[in-house]
Amino acid sequence: MTELAIGKSKIVPRAVPLPPTRIAAIGDWLRTHQVFVRRLQWAVIAIYTVLIIVPTLLPLPDNTAHMWNNVTRFAQFLFWGVWWPGVLISMLVFGRLWCGIMCPEGALSEMASSKGLGRAVPKWIRWRGWPFTAFVMTTVYGQMISVYQYPRAVLLILGGSTVAAIIVGYVYGRNHRVWCRYLCPVNGVFGLLSKLAPLHYKVNTSVWGNCPPKLGRTTKVSCAPLVPLGTMQSASPCHMCGRCSGFRNAIELSTRIPGNEIETASVNEANMWDSLLIIVGILGVATGAFHWSSSPWYIQMKQWAAHQLILAKQFWALEADAPWWLLTNYPAQNDVLTLLDGVTLLAYLTLTTLIVSSLVAAPIALVALLSGTKGATQRFHHLVHGLIPIAAFGLILGLSALTFSLLRADGIYIGWTDEFRAALLTISFLWSGYLMYKVLGTYVKGITHFALMLPLMAAMGVPIFTWVLMFWVW
């Protein structure tokens, strides 16, 4: 807010400090309690370190082990059954607060950056395709080595990611999170989910321009994830750490209608890499990763391939295995993926991704073409953002399936599992439908608006159907 200071010949805008709202005061509290935040980060780092290292030092649990009497089982449930589903849910409620306050990789990378070489960030790191590429590669590799089941696989993937984050932080940037901004395998997913959150740091551009930095509630800001604060319109890159709260009296923690960013900011910010991550990465690859172990089609593909190899008297693929860090190989647990298993798994993931992606993308592309003669490509990417609720709830459903299966393995049965899953699928479909309707309404009106919703509903129905198959058909 400004008032006018009248001089002899001109009117000069002058910033007038305003007291923060109750919500904004929470952001200010985070800014003024960074020592507490650091201590919290070290506590999370300690827990994270124990969860990924200690189970690798112990024997693998046998069939009599339970989470209450076996450290490995307990760590598996806490990490995959509670930790990661909780992180995803937090993105939908608080934005990327996890990234800014508690993520061990982000904290360690920034700490390394404060003591490191401080080199300029090279162009190859700033490639916009990393969020999609890293997510797909990590997801596929995780399935090949059974990351949800075995501690060494967890240490290799997550521990390796952490080491990479520290190295990147040490070499590039100064007091920044270069790894988080560009290379983190879940950066893109977290950025998409945070668009739905009701909390965000709002930038008032008019106040920003009229308020000198020295007059804000905070006068010195170094944004760790390298966000250009003055032009920030999306919550995607913001780590919600609160350090910029009150800067120029123009940045404040604020509330908004959940998903409203899809209708507003996404009209300009949606892009090809977002669409690939949503349609191909989450709805395609990630869905296949959650499905394959229970899919009868995977079994049929493997049996057919084995039959062809036997007819050709080529038995090596049926017998050959690989080190555990290439393919799952734990003979004592009767869990070994042969070369045939690995190839079949890759084929299944590829086919699932191609089929689901095509069935989702085609109706949306048709609507984008029919809703105007110009800008069809950008309309397509904007409409794809409407699928974020379905993509987000699909990830939560996939990880919560692990939660329920781990509980069942220990004799704990949840009676409302089907109702919970049906509710999430219904909410995600309705939410995506609402966002699609609002986005489409910015391009067409009247009867055309309603008619073009039919192909969009068909596109939304495809990922819903994949979860119906997994939970109620197979």
Coordinates of C-alpha atoms in Angstrom, one line a residue:
M1 CA 0.0 0.0 0.0
T2 CA 1.2 3.5 -0.7
E3 CA 0.4 7.1 0.2
L4 CA 1.4 10.2 -1.8
A5 CA 4.2 12.5 -0.8
I6 CA 3.6 15.8 -2.6
G7 CA 6.7 17.8 -3.7
K8 CA 7.0 21.0 -5.6
S9 CA 6.6 19.5 -9.0
K10 CA 5.7 15.9 -8.7
I11 CA 3.9 13.3 -6.7
V12 CA 6.2 10.5 -5.4
P13 CA 4.7 7.2 -4.1
R14 CA 5.9 6.3 -0.7
A15 CA 5.5 2.8 1.0
V16 CA 3.3 2.6 4.1
P17 CA 4.1 -0.4 6.2
L18 CA 1.0 -2.4 7.2
P19 CA 0.7 -4.9 10.0
P20 CA 0.7 -8.5 8.7
T21 CA -2.5 -10.6 8.8
R22 CA -2.6 -13.7 11.0
I23 CA -1.7 -15.9 8.1
A24 CA 1.2 -13.6 7.1
A25 CA 2.4 -13.5 10.7
I26 CA 3.1 -17.3 10.4
G27 CA 5.4 -16.6 7.5
D28 CA 7.1 -13.9 9.6
W29 CA 7.5 -16.3 12.4
L30 CA 9.3 -18.8 10.1
R31 CA 11.6 -16.0 9.0
T32 CA 12.5 -14.9 12.5
H33 CA 12.9 -18.5 13.8
Q34 CA 15.4 -19.9 11.3
V35 CA 17.6 -21.3 14.2
F36 CA 14.6 -23.5 15.1
V37 CA 14.2 -24.5 11.5
R38 CA 17.9 -25.5 11.3
R39 CA 17.5 -27.7 14.4
L40 CA 14.4 -29.3 13.0
Q41 CA 16.2 -30.0 9.7
W42 CA 19.1 -31.7 11.6
A43 CA 16.5 -33.8 13.5
V44 CA 14.9 -34.9 10.2
I45 CA 18.4 -35.6 8.7
A46 CA 19.2 -37.8 11.7
I47 CA 15.9 -39.8 11.3
Y48 CA 16.4 -40.1 7.5
T49 CA 20.0 -41.3 8.0
V50 CA 18.9 -44.0 10.4
L51 CA 16.0 -45.2 8.1
I52 CA 18.2 -45.6 5.1
I53 CA 21.4 -46.9 6.6
V54 CA 20.7 -49.0 9.7
P55 CA 18.4 -51.6 7.9
T56 CA 21.3 -52.3 5.4
L57 CA 23.5 -53.4 8.4
L58 CA 21.0 -56.0 9.6
P59 CA 19.9 -59.3 8.2
L60 CA 16.9 -59.3 5.9
P61 CA 13.7 -60.1 7.9
D62 CA 12.2 -63.6 7.7
N63 CA 8.5 -64.5 7.6
T64 CA 8.1 -64.2 11.3
A65 CA 9.3 -60.6 11.5
H66 CA 6.8 -57.8 12.2
M67 CA 7.2 -54.0 12.3
W68 CA 7.0 -54.0 16.1
N69 CA 9.8 -56.5 16.6
N70 CA 12.1 -55.9 13.6
V71 CA 13.9 -52.7 12.8
T72 CA 13.9 -53.3 9.0
R73 CA 10.2 -53.9 8.9
F74 CA 9.5 -50.8 11.1
A75 CA 11.8 -48.7 8.9
Q76 CA 10.1 -49.9 5.7
F77 CA 6.6 -49.1 7.1
L78 CA 7.7 -45.7 8.5
F79 CA 9.5 -44.7 5.3
W80 CA 7.1 -46.0 2.5
G81 CA 3.9 -46.3 4.5
V82 CA 3.9 -43.1 6.4
W83 CA 6.7 -40.7 5.4
W84 CA 6.3 -40.5 1.6
P85 CA 2.5 -40.5 1.5
G86 CA 2.6 -37.8 4.2
V87 CA 5.0 -35.7 2.1
L88 CA 2.7 -35.9 -0.9
I89 CA -0.4 -35.0 1.2
S90 CA 1.6 -32.0 2.7
M91 CA 2.1 -30.6 -0.8
L92 CA -1.6 -30.4 -1.4
V93 CA -2.2 -28.6 1.9
F94 CA 0.9 -26.5 2.7
G95 CA 2.7 -26.3 -0.7
R96 CA 6.4 -27.1 -0.7
L97 CA 6.8 -26.5 3.0
W98 CA 8.4 -29.9 3.3
C99 CA 11.1 -28.8 0.8
G100 CA 11.9 -25.6 2.6
I101 CA 11.6 -26.7 6.2
M102 CA 12.3 -30.5 6.6
C103 CA 13.7 -32.0 3.4
P104 CA 17.1 -33.6 4.4
E105 CA 18.5 -33.4 0.8
G106 CA 17.6 -29.7 0.5
A107 CA 19.1 -28.8 3.8
L108 CA 22.3 -30.7 3.2
S109 CA 22.7 -29.3 -0.3
E110 CA 22.3 -25.8 1.0
M111 CA 24.7 -26.3 3.9
A112 CA 27.3 -27.7 1.4
S113 CA 26.6 -24.7 -0.8
S114 CA 27.4 -22.3 2.0
K115 CA 30.9 -23.8 2.3
G116 CA 31.5 -24.8 -1.3
L117 CA 33.1 -23.5 -4.5
G118 CA 30.2 -21.2 -5.5
R119 CA 30.6 -21.8 -9.3
A120 CA 28.1 -20.5 -11.7
V121 CA 25.3 -22.9 -12.6
P122 CA 26.1 -24.4 -16.1
K123 CA 23.5 -24.6 -18.9
W124 CA 23.3 -28.4 -18.8
I125 CA 22.0 -28.3 -15.2
R126 CA 19.4 -25.6 -16.1
W127 CA 17.9 -27.9 -18.8
R128 CA 14.1 -27.8 -18.3
G129 CA 13.7 -31.5 -19.0
W130 CA 15.4 -32.7 -15.8
P131 CA 12.3 -32.9 -13.6
F132 CA 10.6 -35.2 -16.1
T133 CA 13.7 -37.3 -17.1
A134 CA 14.9 -37.7 -13.5
F135 CA 11.5 -38.8 -12.3
V136 CA 11.0 -41.4 -15.0
M137 CA 14.5 -42.8 -14.7
T138 CA 14.3 -43.0 -10.9
T139 CA 10.8 -44.6 -11.0
V140 CA 11.8 -47.3 -13.5
Y141 CA 15.1 -48.1 -11.8
G142 CA 13.4 -48.3 -8.5
Q143 CA 11.2 -51.1 -9.8
M144 CA 14.0 -53.0 -11.3
I145 CA 15.8 -53.3 -8.0
S146 CA 12.6 -53.4 -5.8
V147 CA 13.2 -50.1 -3.9
Y148 CA 10.0 -50.5 -1.8
Q149 CA 11.1 -53.9 -0.5
Y150 CA 14.8 -53.9 0.2
P151 CA 17.1 -51.6 2.3
R152 CA 20.1 -51.7 0.0
A153 CA 17.9 -50.5 -2.9
V154 CA 16.7 -47.7 -0.7
L155 CA 20.2 -46.7 0.2
L156 CA 21.4 -46.9 -3.4
I157 CA 18.6 -44.7 -4.8
L158 CA 17.8 -42.3 -2.0
G159 CA 21.3 -42.3 -0.4
G160 CA 22.8 -41.8 -3.9
S161 CA 20.4 -38.9 -4.5
T162 CA 21.5 -37.3 -1.3
V163 CA 25.2 -37.6 -2.0
A164 CA 24.6 -36.1 -5.5
A165 CA 22.6 -33.2 -3.8
I166 CA 25.6 -32.5 -1.5
I167 CA 28.1 -32.6 -4.4
V168 CA 26.1 -30.3 -6.6
G169 CA 25.5 -28.0 -3.7
Y170 CA 29.2 -27.9 -2.9
V171 CA 30.3 -27.1 -6.5
Y172 CA 27.5 -24.8 -7.7
G173 CA 25.9 -21.7 -6.3
R174 CA 26.5 -20.0 -3.0
N175 CA 23.9 -20.5 -0.2
H176 CA 21.5 -21.8 -2.7
R177 CA 19.8 -25.1 -3.5
V178 CA 20.8 -25.7 -7.1
W179 CA 20.0 -29.5 -6.8
C180 CA 16.5 -28.8 -5.6
R181 CA 15.8 -26.2 -8.2
Y182 CA 16.9 -28.2 -11.2
L183 CA 17.9 -31.8 -10.6
C184 CA 15.9 -33.4 -7.8
P185 CA 13.9 -36.3 -9.1
V186 CA 10.7 -35.2 -7.4
N187 CA 11.1 -31.5 -7.9
G188 CA 8.7 -31.5 -10.8
V189 CA 6.1 -33.6 -9.1
F190 CA 6.2 -31.4 -5.9
G191 CA 6.0 -28.3 -8.1
L192 CA 2.8 -29.6 -9.8
L193 CA 1.1 -30.7 -6.5
S194 CA 1.9 -27.3 -4.8
K195 CA -0.3 -25.6 -7.5
L196 CA -3.3 -27.1 -5.7
A197 CA -2.4 -25.9 -2.2
P198 CA -4.5 -23.3 -0.4
L199 CA -1.4 -21.7 1.1
H200 CA 1.2 -19.7 -0.9
Y201 CA 3.5 -16.7 -0.7
K202 CA 1.7 -13.9 -2.6
V203 CA 3.7 -11.2 -4.3
N204 CA 2.0 -7.8 -4.6
T205 CA 3.8 -6.4 -7.6
S206 CA 2.4 -2.9 -7.2
V207 CA 3.6 -2.6 -3.6
W208 CA 6.9 -4.2 -4.6
G209 CA 7.6 -1.5 -7.1
N210 CA 6.8 1.3 -4.6
C211 CA 8.5 0.0 -1.5
P212 CA 12.3 0.2 -1.2
P213 CA 13.9 -3.0 0.2
K214 CA 15.0 -1.2 3.3
L215 CA 11.4 -0.5 4.3
G216 CA 10.0 -4.0 4.4
R217 CA 9.5 -6.1 7.5
T218 CA 12.6 -7.9 6.3
T219 CA 15.3 -6.1 4.3
K220 CA 17.7 -8.9 3.3
V221 CA 16.6 -12.0 1.3
S222 CA 18.6 -14.8 -0.4
C223 CA 16.1 -17.2 -2.0
A224 CA 17.6 -20.7 -1.6
P225 CA 15.7 -22.2 -4.6
L226 CA 16.6 -19.3 -6.8
V227 CA 13.1 -17.9 -7.4
P228 CA 12.9 -14.5 -9.0
L229 CA 10.7 -13.1 -6.1
G230 CA 9.5 -9.9 -7.8
T231 CA 7.8 -11.8 -10.6
M232 CA 6.8 -15.0 -8.8
Q233 CA 3.2 -15.9 -9.8
S234 CA 3.3 -19.7 -9.2
A235 CA 3.8 -21.6 -6.0
S236 CA 5.7 -24.4 -7.9
P237 CA 9.3 -23.2 -7.4
C238 CA 8.7 -21.7 -3.9
H239 CA 9.9 -23.8 -0.9
M240 CA 7.7 -22.0 1.6
C241 CA 10.6 -21.4 3.9
G242 CA 9.4 -17.9 5.0
R243 CA 12.7 -16.2 4.6
C244 CA 11.2 -13.6 2.1
S245 CA 8.1 -13.0 4.2
G246 CA 7.6 -9.2 4.5
F247 CA 10.3 -8.3 2.0
R248 CA 9.4 -4.8 0.6
N249 CA 6.0 -5.3 2.4
A250 CA 5.0 -7.1 -0.8
I251 CA 5.5 -10.8 0.0
E252 CA 3.2 -12.5 2.5
L253 CA 1.9 -15.9 3.3
S254 CA -1.6 -15.9 2.1
T255 CA -4.6 -18.2 1.4
R256 CA -6.2 -18.9 -2.0
I257 CA -8.9 -21.1 -3.5
P258 CA -7.3 -24.6 -3.8
G259 CA -6.3 -25.1 -7.4
N260 CA -7.0 -21.5 -8.4
E261 CA -3.5 -21.2 -9.9
I262 CA -4.4 -23.7 -12.6
E263 CA -7.0 -21.3 -13.9
T264 CA -4.8 -18.2 -13.6
A265 CA -1.0 -18.5 -13.7
S266 CA -1.0 -21.8 -15.6
V267 CA -2.5 -20.1 -18.7
N268 CA 1.0 -18.7 -19.4
E269 CA 3.3 -21.0 -17.4
A270 CA 2.1 -24.5 -18.5
N271 CA 4.6 -26.0 -20.9
M272 CA 5.6 -29.2 -22.7
W273 CA 7.7 -30.6 -19.8
D274 CA 4.8 -30.2 -17.4
S275 CA 2.5 -32.1 -19.8
L276 CA 5.1 -34.9 -20.2
L277 CA 5.5 -35.2 -16.5
I278 CA 1.8 -35.4 -15.9
I279 CA 0.7 -37.6 -18.7
V280 CA 3.7 -39.7 -19.4
G281 CA 5.6 -39.6 -16.1
I282 CA 2.8 -39.8 -13.4
L283 CA -0.2 -41.2 -15.2
G284 CA 1.9 -43.5 -17.4
V285 CA 5.2 -44.7 -15.9
A286 CA 4.3 -44.3 -12.2
T287 CA 0.9 -46.0 -12.6
G288 CA 2.6 -48.9 -14.4
A289 CA 5.2 -49.1 -11.6
F290 CA 2.4 -49.4 -9.0
H291 CA 0.4 -51.9 -11.1
W292 CA 2.8 -54.4 -12.6
S293 CA 3.3 -56.7 -9.6
S294 CA -0.4 -57.4 -9.4
S295 CA -1.2 -57.3 -13.1
P296 CA -2.3 -60.6 -14.8
W297 CA -1.2 -59.0 -18.1
Y298 CA 2.4 -58.8 -16.9
I299 CA 2.3 -62.6 -16.0
Q300 CA 0.8 -63.4 -19.4
M301 CA 3.5 -61.3 -21.2
K302 CA 6.2 -63.1 -19.3
Q303 CA 4.7 -66.6 -19.9
W304 CA 4.4 -65.9 -23.7
A305 CA 8.0 -64.6 -23.9
A306 CA 9.3 -67.7 -21.9
H307 CA 7.3 -70.0 -24.2
Q308 CA 8.9 -68.4 -27.3
L309 CA 12.4 -68.7 -25.8
I310 CA 11.8 -72.4 -24.9
L311 CA 10.7 -73.1 -28.5
A312 CA 13.8 -71.4 -29.7
K313 CA 15.9 -73.4 -27.2
Q314 CA 17.3 -70.2 -25.8
F315 CA 17.3 -70.9 -22.0
W316 CA 19.9 -68.3 -20.9
A317 CA 17.4 -65.5 -20.5
L318 CA 15.3 -67.7 -18.2
E319 CA 18.2 -68.5 -16.0
A320 CA 20.5 -65.4 -16.1
D321 CA 20.3 -63.0 -13.2
A322 CA 22.3 -59.9 -12.4
P323 CA 23.7 -58.1 -9.3
W324 CA 21.0 -56.7 -7.0
W325 CA 21.9 -53.2 -8.1
L326 CA 20.8 -54.0 -11.6
L327 CA 18.0 -56.4 -11.1
T328 CA 16.4 -57.7 -7.9
N329 CA 18.5 -60.6 -6.7
Y330 CA 17.7 -62.0 -3.2
P331 CA 17.8 -65.8 -3.5
A332 CA 17.3 -66.3 0.3
Q333 CA 14.0 -64.5 0.0
N334 CA 13.0 -66.4 -3.2
D335 CA 13.0 -63.1 -5.0
V336 CA 15.1 -63.0 -8.1
L337 CA 14.4 -61.2 -11.4
T338 CA 15.9 -63.0 -14.3
L339 CA 16.9 -61.2 -17.5
L340 CA 13.5 -62.2 -18.9
D341 CA 11.7 -60.7 -15.9
G342 CA 13.6 -57.4 -16.3
V343 CA 12.9 -57.2 -20.1
T344 CA 9.3 -58.0 -19.5
L345 CA 9.0 -55.4 -16.8
L346 CA 10.4 -52.7 -19.0
A347 CA 8.1 -53.8 -21.8
Y348 CA 5.1 -53.7 -19.5
L349 CA 6.0 -50.2 -18.2
T350 CA 6.5 -49.0 -21.8
L351 CA 3.3 -50.4 -23.1
T352 CA 1.3 -49.2 -20.2
T353 CA 2.8 -45.7 -20.6
L354 CA 2.1 -45.6 -24.3
I355 CA -1.5 -46.8 -24.0
V356 CA -2.5 -44.6 -21.0
S357 CA -0.7 -41.5 -22.4
S358 CA -2.2 -41.8 -25.8
L359 CA -5.8 -42.3 -24.4
V360 CA -5.3 -39.3 -22.1
A361 CA -3.6 -37.0 -24.5
A362 CA -5.7 -37.6 -27.6
P363 CA -9.0 -36.2 -26.3
I364 CA -7.3 -33.2 -24.7
A365 CA -5.5 -32.5 -28.0
L366 CA -8.8 -32.7 -29.9
V367 CA -10.4 -30.2 -27.5
A368 CA -7.4 -27.9 -27.8
L369 CA -7.8 -27.9 -31.6
L370 CA -11.6 -27.4 -31.6
S371 CA -11.6 -24.6 -29.0
G372 CA -9.8 -22.1 -31.2
T373 CA -7.7 -21.5 -34.3
K374 CA -4.7 -20.1 -32.6
G375 CA -2.6 -21.1 -29.6
A376 CA -3.8 -24.8 -29.6
T377 CA -0.5 -26.0 -28.2
Q378 CA -0.6 -23.7 -25.2
R379 CA -4.2 -24.5 -24.6
F380 CA -3.3 -28.2 -24.6
H381 CA -0.7 -27.7 -21.9
H382 CA -3.1 -25.5 -19.9
L383 CA -5.8 -28.1 -20.1
V384 CA -3.4 -30.9 -19.0
H385 CA -2.8 -28.9 -15.8
G386 CA -6.4 -29.7 -15.0
L387 CA -5.3 -33.4 -14.6
I388 CA -3.0 -32.6 -11.6
P389 CA -5.6 -33.6 -8.9
I390 CA -6.0 -37.0 -10.6
A391 CA -2.2 -37.4 -10.9
A392 CA -1.7 -36.3 -7.3
F393 CA -4.3 -38.6 -5.8
G394 CA -3.0 -41.5 -8.0
L395 CA 0.4 -41.2 -6.4
I396 CA -1.1 -41.1 -2.9
L397 CA -3.3 -44.2 -3.8
G398 CA -0.2 -46.0 -5.1
L399 CA 1.9 -45.4 -2.0
S400 CA -1.1 -45.9 0.4
A401 CA -1.5 -49.3 -1.2
L402 CA 1.9 -50.1 0.2
T403 CA 0.8 -48.8 3.6
F404 CA -2.3 -51.1 3.6
S405 CA -0.3 -54.1 2.3
L406 CA 2.4 -53.6 5.0
L407 CA -0.3 -53.4 7.7
R408 CA -2.0 -56.6 6.4
A409 CA 1.3 -58.4 6.4
D410 CA 1.4 -57.8 10.1
G411 CA -2.2 -58.9 10.6
I412 CA -3.7 -55.4 10.8
Y413 CA -6.7 -55.0 8.6
I414 CA -8.4 -51.7 7.8
G415 CA -12.1 -52.2 7.1
W416 CA -12.7 -49.0 5.2
T417 CA -9.9 -49.4 2.6
D418 CA -12.3 -49.7 -0.4
E419 CA -14.3 -46.7 0.8
F420 CA -11.1 -44.6 1.2
R421 CA -9.9 -45.5 -2.3
A422 CA -13.3 -44.8 -3.9
A423 CA -13.5 -41.5 -2.1
L424 CA -10.1 -40.4 -3.3
L425 CA -10.9 -41.4 -6.9
T426 CA -14.2 -39.5 -6.7
I427 CA -12.7 -36.4 -5.3
S428 CA -9.9 -36.4 -7.8
F429 CA -12.2 -36.8 -10.7
L430 CA -14.6 -34.1 -9.5
W431 CA -11.7 -31.7 -8.8
S432 CA -10.0 -32.3 -12.1
G433 CA -13.4 -32.0 -13.8
Y434 CA -14.0 -28.6 -12.1
L435 CA -10.5 -27.3 -13.1
M436 CA -10.9 -28.6 -16.7
Y437 CA -14.3 -26.8 -16.9
K438 CA -12.8 -23.5 -15.6
V439 CA -9.8 -23.7 -17.9
L440 CA -11.9 -24.5 -20.9
G441 CA -14.2 -21.6 -20.0
T442 CA -11.4 -19.2 -20.6
Y443 CA -11.4 -20.2 -24.3
V444 CA -15.0 -21.1 -25.2
K445 CA -18.5 -20.3 -24.0
G446 CA -22.0 -21.6 -24.2
I447 CA -23.0 -24.9 -25.7
T448 CA -19.5 -25.5 -27.1
H449 CA -18.1 -25.3 -23.5
F450 CA -20.4 -28.1 -22.4
A451 CA -19.9 -30.2 -25.5
L452 CA -16.1 -30.1 -25.3
M453 CA -16.2 -31.3 -21.7
L454 CA -17.2 -34.8 -22.9
P455 CA -13.8 -35.6 -24.5
L456 CA -12.1 -34.1 -21.4
M457 CA -14.2 -36.4 -19.1
A458 CA -13.1 -39.4 -21.2
A459 CA -9.5 -38.3 -20.8
M460 CA -10.0 -38.1 -17.0
G461 CA -11.7 -41.4 -16.9
V462 CA -8.6 -43.3 -18.3
P463 CA -6.4 -43.0 -15.2
I464 CA -9.4 -43.6 -12.9
F465 CA -10.1 -46.8 -14.8
T466 CA -6.5 -48.0 -14.2
W467 CA -7.0 -47.8 -10.4
V468 CA -10.3 -49.5 -10.6
L469 CA -8.5 -52.4 -12.4
M470 CA -5.9 -52.6 -9.7
F471 CA -8.1 -52.4 -6.7
W472 CA -11.4 -54.0 -7.7
V473 CA -10.8 -56.2 -10.8
W474 CA -7.4 -57.9 -10.6

